[in-house]
mmCIF file of N, CA and C in Angstrom:
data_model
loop_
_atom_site.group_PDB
_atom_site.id
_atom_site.type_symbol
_atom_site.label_atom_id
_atom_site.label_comp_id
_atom_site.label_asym_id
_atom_site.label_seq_id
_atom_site.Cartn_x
_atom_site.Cartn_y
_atom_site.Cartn_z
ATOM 1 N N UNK A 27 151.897 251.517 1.436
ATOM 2 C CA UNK A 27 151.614 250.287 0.712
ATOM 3 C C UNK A 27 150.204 249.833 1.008
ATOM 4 N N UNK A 28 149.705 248.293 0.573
ATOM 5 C CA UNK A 28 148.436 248.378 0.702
ATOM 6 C C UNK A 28 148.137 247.576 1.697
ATOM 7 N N UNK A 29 149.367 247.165 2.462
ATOM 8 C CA UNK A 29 149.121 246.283 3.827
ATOM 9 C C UNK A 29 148.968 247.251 4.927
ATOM 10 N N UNK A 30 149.067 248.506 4.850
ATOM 11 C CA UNK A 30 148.936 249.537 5.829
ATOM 12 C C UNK A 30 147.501 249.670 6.249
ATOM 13 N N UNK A 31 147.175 249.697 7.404
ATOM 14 C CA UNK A 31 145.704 250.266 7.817
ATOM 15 C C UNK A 31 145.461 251.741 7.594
ATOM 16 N N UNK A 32 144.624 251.658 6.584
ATOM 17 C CA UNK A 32 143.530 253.165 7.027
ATOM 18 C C UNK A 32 143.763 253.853 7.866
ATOM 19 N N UNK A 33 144.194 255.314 8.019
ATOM 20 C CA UNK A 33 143.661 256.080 8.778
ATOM 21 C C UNK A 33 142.507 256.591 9.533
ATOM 22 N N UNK A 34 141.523 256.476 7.909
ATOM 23 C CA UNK A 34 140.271 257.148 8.178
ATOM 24 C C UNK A 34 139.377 256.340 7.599
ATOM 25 N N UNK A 35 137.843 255.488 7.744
ATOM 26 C CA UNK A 35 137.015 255.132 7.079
ATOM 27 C C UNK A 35 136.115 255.718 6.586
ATOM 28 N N UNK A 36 135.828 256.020 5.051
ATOM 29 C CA UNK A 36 134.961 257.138 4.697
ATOM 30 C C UNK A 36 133.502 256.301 4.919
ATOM 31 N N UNK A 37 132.732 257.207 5.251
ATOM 32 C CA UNK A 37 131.619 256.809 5.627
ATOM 33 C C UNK A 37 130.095 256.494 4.293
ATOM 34 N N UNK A 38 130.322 255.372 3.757
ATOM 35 C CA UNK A 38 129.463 255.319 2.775
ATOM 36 C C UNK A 38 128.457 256.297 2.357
ATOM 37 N N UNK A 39 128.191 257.066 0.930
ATOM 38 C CA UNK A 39 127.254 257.713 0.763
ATOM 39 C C UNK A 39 125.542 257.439 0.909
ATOM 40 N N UNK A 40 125.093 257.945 1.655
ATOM 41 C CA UNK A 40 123.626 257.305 2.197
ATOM 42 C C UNK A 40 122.219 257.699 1.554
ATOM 43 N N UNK A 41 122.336 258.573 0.352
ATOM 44 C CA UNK A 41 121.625 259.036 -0.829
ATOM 45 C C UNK A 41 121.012 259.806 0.244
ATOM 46 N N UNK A 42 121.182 260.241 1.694
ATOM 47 C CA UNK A 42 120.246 261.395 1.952
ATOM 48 C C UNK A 42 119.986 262.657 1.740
ATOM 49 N N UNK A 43 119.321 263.789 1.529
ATOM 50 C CA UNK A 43 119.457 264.696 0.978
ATOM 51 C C UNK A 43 119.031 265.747 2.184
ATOM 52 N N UNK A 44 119.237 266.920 1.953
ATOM 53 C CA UNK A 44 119.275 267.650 3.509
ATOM 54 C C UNK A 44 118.711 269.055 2.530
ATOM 55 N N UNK A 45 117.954 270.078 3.123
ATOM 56 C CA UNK A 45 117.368 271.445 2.745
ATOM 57 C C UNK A 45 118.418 272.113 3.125
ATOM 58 N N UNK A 46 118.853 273.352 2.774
ATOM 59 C CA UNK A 46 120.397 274.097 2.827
ATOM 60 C C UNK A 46 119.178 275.603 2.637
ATOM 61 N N UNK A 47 119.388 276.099 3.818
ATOM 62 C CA UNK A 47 118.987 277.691 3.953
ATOM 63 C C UNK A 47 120.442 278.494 3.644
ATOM 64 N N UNK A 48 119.883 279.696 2.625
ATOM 65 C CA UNK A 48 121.456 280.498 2.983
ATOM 66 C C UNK A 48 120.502 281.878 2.362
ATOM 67 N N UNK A 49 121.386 283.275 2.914
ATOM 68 C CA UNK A 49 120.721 284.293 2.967
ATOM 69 C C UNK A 49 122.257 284.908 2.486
ATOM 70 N N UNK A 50 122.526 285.524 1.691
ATOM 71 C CA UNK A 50 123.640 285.906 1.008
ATOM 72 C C UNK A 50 123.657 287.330 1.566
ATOM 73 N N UNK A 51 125.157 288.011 1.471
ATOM 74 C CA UNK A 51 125.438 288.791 1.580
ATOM 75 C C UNK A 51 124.477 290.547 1.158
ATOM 76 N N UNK A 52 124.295 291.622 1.728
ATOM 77 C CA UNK A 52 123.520 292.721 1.068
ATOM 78 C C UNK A 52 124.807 293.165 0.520
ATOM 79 N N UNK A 53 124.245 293.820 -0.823
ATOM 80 C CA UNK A 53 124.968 294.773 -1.501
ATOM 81 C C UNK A 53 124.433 296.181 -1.895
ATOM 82 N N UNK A 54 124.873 296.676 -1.554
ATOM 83 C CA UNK A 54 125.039 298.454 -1.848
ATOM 84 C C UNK A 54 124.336 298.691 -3.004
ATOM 85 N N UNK A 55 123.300 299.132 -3.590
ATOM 86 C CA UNK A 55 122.972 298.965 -4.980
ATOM 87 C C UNK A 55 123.997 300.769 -5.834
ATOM 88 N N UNK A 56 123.984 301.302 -4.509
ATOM 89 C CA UNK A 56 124.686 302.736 -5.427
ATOM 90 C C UNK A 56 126.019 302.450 -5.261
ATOM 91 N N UNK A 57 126.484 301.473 -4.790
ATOM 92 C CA UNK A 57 128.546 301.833 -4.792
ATOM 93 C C UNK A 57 128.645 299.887 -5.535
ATOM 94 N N UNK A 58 127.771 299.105 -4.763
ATOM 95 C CA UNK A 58 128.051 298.134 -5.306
ATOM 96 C C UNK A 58 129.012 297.477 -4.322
ATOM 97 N N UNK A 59 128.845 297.773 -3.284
ATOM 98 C CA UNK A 59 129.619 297.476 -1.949
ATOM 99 C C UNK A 59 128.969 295.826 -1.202
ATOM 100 N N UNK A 60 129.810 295.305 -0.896
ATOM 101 C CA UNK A 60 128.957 294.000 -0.396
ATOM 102 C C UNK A 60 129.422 293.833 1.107
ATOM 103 N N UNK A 61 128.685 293.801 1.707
ATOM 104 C CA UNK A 61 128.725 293.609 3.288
ATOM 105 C C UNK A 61 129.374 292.244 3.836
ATOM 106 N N UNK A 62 129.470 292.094 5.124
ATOM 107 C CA UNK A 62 130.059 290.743 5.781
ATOM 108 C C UNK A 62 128.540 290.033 6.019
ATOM 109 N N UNK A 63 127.187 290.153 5.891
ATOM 110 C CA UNK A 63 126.018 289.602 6.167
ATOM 111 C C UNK A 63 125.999 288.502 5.812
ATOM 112 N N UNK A 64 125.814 287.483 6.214
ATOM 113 C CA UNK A 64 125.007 286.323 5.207
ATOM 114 C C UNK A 64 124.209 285.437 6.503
ATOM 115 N N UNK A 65 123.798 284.645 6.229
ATOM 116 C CA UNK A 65 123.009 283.391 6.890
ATOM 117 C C UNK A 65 122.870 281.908 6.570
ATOM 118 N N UNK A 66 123.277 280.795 6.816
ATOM 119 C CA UNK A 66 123.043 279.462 6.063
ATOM 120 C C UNK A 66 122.414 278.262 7.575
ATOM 121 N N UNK A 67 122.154 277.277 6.550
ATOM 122 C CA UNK A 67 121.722 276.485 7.878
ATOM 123 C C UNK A 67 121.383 274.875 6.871
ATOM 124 N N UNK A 68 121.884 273.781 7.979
ATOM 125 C CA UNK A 68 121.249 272.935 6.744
ATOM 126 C C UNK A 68 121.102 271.801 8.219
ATOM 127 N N UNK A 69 119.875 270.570 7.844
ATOM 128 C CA UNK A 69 120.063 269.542 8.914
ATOM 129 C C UNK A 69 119.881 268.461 8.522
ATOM 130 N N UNK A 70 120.348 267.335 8.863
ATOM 131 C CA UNK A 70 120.731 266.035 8.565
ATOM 132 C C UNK A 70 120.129 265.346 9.284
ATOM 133 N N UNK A 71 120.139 263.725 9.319
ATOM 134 C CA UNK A 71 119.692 262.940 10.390
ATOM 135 C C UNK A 71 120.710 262.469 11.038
ATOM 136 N N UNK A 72 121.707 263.344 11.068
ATOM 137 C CA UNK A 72 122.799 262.918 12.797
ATOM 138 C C UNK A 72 123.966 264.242 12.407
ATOM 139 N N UNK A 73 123.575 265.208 11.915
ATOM 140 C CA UNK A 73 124.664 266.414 12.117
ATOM 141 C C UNK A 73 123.372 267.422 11.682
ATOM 142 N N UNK A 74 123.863 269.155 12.081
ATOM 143 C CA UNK A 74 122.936 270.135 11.974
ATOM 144 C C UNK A 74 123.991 271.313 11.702
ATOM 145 N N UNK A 75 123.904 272.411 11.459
ATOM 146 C CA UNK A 75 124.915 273.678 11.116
ATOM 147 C C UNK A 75 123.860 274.727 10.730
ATOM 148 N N UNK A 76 124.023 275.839 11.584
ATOM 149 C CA UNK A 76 123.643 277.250 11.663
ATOM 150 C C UNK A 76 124.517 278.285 11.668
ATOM 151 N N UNK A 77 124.891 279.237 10.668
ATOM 152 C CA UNK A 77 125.147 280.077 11.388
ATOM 153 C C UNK A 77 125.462 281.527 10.234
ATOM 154 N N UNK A 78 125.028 282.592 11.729
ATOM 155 C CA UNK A 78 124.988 284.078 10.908
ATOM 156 C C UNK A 78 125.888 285.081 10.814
ATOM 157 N N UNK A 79 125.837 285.907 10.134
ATOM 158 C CA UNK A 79 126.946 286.713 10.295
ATOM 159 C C UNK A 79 126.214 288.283 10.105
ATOM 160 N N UNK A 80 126.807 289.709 10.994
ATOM 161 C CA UNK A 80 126.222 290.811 10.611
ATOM 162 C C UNK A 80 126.737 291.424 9.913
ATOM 163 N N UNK A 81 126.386 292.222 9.155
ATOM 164 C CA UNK A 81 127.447 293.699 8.405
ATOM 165 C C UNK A 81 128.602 294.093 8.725
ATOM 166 N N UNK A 82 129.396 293.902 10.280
ATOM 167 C CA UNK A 82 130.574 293.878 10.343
ATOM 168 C C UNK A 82 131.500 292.735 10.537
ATOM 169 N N UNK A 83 130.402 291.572 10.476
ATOM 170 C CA UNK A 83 131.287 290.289 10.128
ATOM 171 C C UNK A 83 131.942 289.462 11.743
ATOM 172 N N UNK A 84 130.818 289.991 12.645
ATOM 173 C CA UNK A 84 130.510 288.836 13.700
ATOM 174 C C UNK A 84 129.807 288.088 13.579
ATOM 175 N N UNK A 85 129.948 286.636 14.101
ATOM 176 C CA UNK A 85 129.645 285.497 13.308
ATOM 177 C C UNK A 85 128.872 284.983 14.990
ATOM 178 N N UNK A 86 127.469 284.328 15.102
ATOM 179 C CA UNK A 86 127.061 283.507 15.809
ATOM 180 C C UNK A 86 126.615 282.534 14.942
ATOM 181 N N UNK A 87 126.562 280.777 15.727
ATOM 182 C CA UNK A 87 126.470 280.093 14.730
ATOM 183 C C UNK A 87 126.537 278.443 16.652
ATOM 184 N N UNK A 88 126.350 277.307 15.365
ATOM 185 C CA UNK A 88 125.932 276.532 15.907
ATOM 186 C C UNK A 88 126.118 275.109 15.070
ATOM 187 N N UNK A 89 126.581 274.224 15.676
ATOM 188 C CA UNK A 89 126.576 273.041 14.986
ATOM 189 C C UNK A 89 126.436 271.506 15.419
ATOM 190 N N UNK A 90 125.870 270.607 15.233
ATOM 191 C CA UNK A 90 125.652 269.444 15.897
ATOM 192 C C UNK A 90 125.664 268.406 15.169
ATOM 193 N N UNK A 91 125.852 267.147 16.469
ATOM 194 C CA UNK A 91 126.579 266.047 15.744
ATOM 195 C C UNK A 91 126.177 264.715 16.270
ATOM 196 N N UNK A 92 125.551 263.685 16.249
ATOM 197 C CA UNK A 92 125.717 262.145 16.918
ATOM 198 C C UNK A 92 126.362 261.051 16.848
ATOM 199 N N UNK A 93 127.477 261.090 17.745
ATOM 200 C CA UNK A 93 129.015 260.052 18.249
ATOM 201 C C UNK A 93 128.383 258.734 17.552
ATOM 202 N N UNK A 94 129.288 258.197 17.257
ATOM 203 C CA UNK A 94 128.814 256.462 16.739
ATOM 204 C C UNK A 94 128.034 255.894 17.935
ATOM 205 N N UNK A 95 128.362 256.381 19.411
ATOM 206 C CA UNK A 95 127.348 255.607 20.315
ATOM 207 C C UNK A 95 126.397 256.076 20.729
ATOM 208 N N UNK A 96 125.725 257.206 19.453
ATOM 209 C CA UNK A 96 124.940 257.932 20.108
ATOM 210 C C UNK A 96 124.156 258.779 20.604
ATOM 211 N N UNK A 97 125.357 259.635 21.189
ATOM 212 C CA UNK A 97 125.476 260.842 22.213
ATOM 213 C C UNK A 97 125.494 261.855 21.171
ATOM 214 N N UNK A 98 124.529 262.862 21.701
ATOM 215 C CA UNK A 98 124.057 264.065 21.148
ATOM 216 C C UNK A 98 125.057 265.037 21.335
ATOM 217 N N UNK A 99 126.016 265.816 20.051
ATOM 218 C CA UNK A 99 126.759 266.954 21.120
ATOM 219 C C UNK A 99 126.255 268.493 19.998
ATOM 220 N N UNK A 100 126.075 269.604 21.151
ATOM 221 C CA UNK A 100 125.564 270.633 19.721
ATOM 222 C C UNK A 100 126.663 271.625 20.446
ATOM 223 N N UNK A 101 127.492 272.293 19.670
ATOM 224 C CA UNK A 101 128.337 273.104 19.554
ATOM 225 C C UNK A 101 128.270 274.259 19.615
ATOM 226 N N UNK A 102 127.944 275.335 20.475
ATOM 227 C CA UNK A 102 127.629 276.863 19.658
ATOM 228 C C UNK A 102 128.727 277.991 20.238
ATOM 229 N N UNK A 103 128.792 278.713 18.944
ATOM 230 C CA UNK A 103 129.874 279.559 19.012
ATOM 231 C C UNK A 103 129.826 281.048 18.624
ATOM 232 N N UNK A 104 130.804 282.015 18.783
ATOM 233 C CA UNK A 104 130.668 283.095 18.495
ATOM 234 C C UNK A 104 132.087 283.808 17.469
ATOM 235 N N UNK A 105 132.373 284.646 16.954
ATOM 236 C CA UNK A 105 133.676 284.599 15.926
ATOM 237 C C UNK A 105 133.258 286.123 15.749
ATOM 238 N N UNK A 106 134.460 287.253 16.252
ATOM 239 C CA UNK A 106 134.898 288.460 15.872
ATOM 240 C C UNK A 106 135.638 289.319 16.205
ATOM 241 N N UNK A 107 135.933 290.223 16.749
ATOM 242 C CA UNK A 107 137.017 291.188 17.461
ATOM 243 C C UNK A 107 137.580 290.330 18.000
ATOM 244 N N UNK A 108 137.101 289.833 19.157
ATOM 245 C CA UNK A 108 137.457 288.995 20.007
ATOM 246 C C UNK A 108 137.878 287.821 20.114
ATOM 247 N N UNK A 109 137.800 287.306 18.764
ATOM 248 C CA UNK A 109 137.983 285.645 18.296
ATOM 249 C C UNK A 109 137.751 284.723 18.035
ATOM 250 N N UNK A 110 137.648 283.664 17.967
ATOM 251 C CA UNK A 110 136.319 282.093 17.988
ATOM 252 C C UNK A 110 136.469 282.232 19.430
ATOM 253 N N UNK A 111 135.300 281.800 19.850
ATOM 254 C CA UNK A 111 134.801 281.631 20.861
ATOM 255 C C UNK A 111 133.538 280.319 20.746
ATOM 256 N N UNK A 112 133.788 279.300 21.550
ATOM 257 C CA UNK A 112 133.180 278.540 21.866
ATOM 258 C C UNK A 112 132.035 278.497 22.881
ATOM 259 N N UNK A 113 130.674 279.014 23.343
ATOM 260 C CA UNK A 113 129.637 279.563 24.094
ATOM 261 C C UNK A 113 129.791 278.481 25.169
ATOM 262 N N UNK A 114 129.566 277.378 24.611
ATOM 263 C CA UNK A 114 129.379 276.085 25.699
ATOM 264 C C UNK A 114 130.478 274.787 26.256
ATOM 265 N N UNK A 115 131.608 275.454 25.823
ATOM 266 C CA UNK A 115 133.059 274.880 26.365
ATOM 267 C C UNK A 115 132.907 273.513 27.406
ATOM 268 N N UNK A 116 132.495 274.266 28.551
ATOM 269 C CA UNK A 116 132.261 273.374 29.598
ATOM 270 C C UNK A 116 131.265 272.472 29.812
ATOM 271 N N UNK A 117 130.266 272.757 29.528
ATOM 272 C CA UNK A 117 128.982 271.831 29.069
ATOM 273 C C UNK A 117 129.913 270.347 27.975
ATOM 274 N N UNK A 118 130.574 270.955 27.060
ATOM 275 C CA UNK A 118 130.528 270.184 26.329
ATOM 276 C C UNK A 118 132.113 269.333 26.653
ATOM 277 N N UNK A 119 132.947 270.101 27.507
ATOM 278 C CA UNK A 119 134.006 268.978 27.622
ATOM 279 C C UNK A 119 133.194 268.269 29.038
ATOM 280 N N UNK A 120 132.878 268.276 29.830
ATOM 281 C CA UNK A 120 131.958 267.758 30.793
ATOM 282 C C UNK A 120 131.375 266.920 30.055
ATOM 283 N N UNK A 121 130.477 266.584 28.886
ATOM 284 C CA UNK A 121 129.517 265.844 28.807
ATOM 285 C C UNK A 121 130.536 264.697 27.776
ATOM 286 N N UNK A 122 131.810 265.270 27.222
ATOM 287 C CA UNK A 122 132.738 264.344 26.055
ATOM 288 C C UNK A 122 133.299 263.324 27.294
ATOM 289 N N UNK A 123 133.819 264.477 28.599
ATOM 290 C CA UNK A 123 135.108 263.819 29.172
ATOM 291 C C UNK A 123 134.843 263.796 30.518
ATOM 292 N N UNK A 124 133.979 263.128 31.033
ATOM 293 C CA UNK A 124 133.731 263.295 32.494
ATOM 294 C C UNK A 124 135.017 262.605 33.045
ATOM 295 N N UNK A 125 135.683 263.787 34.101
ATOM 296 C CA UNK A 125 137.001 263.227 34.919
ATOM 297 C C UNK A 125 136.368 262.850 36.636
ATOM 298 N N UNK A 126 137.620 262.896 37.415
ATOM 299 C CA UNK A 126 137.409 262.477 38.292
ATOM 300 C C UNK A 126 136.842 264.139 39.306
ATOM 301 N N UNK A 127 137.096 263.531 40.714
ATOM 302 C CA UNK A 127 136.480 264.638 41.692
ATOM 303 C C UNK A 127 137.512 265.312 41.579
ATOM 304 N N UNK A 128 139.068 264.830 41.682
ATOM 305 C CA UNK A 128 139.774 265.911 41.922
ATOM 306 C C UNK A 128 139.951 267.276 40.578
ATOM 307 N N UNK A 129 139.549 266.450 39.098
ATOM 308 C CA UNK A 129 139.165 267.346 38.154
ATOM 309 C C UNK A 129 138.449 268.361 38.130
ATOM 310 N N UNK A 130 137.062 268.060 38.734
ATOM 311 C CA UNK A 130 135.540 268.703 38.936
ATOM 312 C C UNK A 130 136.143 270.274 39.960
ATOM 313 N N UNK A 131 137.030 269.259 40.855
ATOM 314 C CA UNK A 131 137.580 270.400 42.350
ATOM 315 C C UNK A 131 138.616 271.606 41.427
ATOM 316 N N UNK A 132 138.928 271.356 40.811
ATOM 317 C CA UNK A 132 140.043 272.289 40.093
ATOM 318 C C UNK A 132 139.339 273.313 39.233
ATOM 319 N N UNK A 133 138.473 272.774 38.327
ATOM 320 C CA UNK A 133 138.007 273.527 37.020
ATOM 321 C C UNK A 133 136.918 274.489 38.209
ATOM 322 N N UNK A 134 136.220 274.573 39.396
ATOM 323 C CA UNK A 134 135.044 274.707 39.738
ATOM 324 C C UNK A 134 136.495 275.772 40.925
ATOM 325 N N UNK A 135 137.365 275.918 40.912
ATOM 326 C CA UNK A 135 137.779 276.593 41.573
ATOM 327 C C UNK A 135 138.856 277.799 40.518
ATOM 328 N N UNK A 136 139.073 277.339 39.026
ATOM 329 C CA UNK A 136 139.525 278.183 38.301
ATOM 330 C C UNK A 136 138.553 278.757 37.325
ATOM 331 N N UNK A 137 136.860 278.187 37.715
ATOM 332 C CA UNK A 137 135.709 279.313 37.200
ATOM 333 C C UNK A 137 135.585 280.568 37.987
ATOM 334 N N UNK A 138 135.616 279.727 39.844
ATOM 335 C CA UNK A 138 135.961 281.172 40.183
ATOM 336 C C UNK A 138 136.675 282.428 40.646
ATOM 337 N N UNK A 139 138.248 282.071 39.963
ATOM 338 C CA UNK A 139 139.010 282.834 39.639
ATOM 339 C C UNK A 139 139.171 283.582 38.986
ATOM 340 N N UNK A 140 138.140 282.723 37.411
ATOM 341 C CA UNK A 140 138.024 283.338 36.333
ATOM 342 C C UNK A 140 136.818 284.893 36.564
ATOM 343 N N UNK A 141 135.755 283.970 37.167
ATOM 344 C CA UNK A 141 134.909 284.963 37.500
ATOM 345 C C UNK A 141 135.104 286.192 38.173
ATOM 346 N N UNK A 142 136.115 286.340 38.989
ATOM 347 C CA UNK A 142 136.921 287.484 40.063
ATOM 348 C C UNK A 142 137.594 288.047 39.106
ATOM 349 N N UNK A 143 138.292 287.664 37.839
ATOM 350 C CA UNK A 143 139.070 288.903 37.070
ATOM 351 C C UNK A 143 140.401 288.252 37.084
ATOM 352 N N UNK A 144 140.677 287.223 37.639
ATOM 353 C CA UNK A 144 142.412 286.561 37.842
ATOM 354 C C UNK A 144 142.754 285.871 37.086
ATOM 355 N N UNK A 145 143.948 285.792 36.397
ATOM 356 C CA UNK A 145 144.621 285.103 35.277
ATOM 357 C C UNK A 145 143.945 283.713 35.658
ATOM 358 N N UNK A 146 144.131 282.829 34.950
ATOM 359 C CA UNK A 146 143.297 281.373 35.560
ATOM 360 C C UNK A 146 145.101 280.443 34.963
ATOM 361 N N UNK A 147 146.112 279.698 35.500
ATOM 362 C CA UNK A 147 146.779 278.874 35.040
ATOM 363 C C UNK A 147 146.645 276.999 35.825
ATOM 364 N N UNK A 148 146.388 276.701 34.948
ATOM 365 C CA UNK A 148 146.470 275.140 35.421
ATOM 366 C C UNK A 148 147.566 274.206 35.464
ATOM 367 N N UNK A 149 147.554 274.048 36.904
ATOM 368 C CA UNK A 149 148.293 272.602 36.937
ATOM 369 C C UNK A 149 148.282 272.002 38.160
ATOM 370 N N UNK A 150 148.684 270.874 38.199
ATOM 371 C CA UNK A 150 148.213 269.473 39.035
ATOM 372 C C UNK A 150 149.356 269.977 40.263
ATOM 373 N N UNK A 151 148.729 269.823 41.377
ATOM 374 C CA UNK A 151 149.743 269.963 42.764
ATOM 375 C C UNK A 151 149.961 268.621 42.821
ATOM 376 N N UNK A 152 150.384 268.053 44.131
ATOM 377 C CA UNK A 152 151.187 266.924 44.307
ATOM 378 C C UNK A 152 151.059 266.018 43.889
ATOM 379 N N UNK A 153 152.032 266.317 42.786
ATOM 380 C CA UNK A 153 152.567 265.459 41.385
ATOM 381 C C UNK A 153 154.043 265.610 41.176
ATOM 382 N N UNK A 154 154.606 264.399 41.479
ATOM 383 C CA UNK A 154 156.050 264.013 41.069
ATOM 384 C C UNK A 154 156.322 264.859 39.746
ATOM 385 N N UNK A 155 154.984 265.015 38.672
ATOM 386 C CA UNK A 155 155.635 265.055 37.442
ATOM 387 C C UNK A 155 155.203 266.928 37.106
ATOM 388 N N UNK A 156 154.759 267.456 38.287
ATOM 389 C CA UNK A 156 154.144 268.747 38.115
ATOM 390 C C UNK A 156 155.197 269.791 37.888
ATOM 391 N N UNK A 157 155.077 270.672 37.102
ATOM 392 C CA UNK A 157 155.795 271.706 36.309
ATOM 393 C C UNK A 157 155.367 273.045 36.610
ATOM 394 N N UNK A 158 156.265 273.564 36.509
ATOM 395 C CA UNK A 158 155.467 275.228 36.566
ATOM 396 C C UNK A 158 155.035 276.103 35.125
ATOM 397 N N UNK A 159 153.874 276.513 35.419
ATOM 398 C CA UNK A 159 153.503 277.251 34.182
ATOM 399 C C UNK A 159 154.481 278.033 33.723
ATOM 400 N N UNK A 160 154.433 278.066 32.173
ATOM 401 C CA UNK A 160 155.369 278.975 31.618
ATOM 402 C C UNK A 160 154.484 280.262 30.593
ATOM 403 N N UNK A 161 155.402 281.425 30.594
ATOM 404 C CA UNK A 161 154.355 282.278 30.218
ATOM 405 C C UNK A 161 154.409 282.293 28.615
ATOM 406 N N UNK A 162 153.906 282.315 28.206
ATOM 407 C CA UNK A 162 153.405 282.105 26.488
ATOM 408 C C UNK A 162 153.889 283.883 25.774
ATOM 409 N N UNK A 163 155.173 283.298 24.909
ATOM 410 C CA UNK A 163 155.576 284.600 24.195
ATOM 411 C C UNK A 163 155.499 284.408 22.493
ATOM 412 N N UNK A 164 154.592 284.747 22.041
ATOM 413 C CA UNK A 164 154.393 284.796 20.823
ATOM 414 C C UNK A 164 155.808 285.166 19.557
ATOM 415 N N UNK A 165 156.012 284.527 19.045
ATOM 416 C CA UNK A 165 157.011 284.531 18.125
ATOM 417 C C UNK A 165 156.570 284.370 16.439
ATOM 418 N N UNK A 166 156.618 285.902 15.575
ATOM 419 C CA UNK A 166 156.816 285.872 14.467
ATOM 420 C C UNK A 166 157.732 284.484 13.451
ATOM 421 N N UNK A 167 156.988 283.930 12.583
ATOM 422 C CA UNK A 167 157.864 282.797 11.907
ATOM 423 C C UNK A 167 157.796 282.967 10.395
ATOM 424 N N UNK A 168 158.843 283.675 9.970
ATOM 425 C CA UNK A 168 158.681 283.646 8.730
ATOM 426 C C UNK A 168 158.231 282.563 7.201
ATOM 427 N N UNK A 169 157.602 283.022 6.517
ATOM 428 C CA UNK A 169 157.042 281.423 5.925
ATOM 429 C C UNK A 169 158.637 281.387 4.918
ATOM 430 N N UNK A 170 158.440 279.846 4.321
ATOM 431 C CA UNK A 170 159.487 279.670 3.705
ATOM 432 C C UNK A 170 159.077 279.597 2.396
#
């Protein structure tokens, strides 16, 4: 109804206009084959977006943004065999979500677990409400 609050406030159009780089895909001129290549990039005055892709369709890339109070955050990532991948994870939950010491003590002791080769699982020791990790089994779901 129309006494309900908004979810979302769209953010008035600000007539700014932004330059948009893009480098399109190569194509094969004898088969007519088109590759995973391309390139785009465009920047704003409070968001930015980069990003490339090669012939087999790994993707580096980059994107940025300024919080209503502000704060600068730039994003960069990687996307292929291996998956999305986020480059600067920690930089950037560190700079969103600064926690406490006993936070800092945990993550700075499951980097170097991570770094040694060892599964890394998190969770809070003496805690009334602490649980034991459970192991993650992927389950097929048929669509309906």
């Amino acid at each position: 109804s129309s006494a309900e609050a908004a979810l979302a406030k769209a953010k008035p159009y600000t007539g700014e206009t932004v330059e948009v780089n893009y480098v399109w895909p190569n194509v094969d001129a004898a088969s007519m084959v088109q590759d995973s290549s391309y390139s785009y990039g465009y920047t704003g005055s409070d968001k930015a977006q980069n990003e490339e892709s090669d012939a087999s369709g790994n993707v580096k890339g980059s994107y940025s943004f300024k919080t209503a109070e502000g704060q600068d955050f730039e994003v960069k990532y990687s996307s292929g065999v291996g998956g999305f991948v986020v480059e600067n994870l920690e930089e950037l939950l560190a700079k969103s979500n600064p926690q406490s010491a006993e936070y800092a003590a945990v993550v700075a002791e499951q980097a170097a677990l991570a770094s040694s080769g060892h599964s890394v699982v998190a969770t809070r020791g003496n805690s009334v409400d602490a649980h034991e990790a459970e192991t993650y089994v992927h389950e097929e779901i048929a669509a309906e």
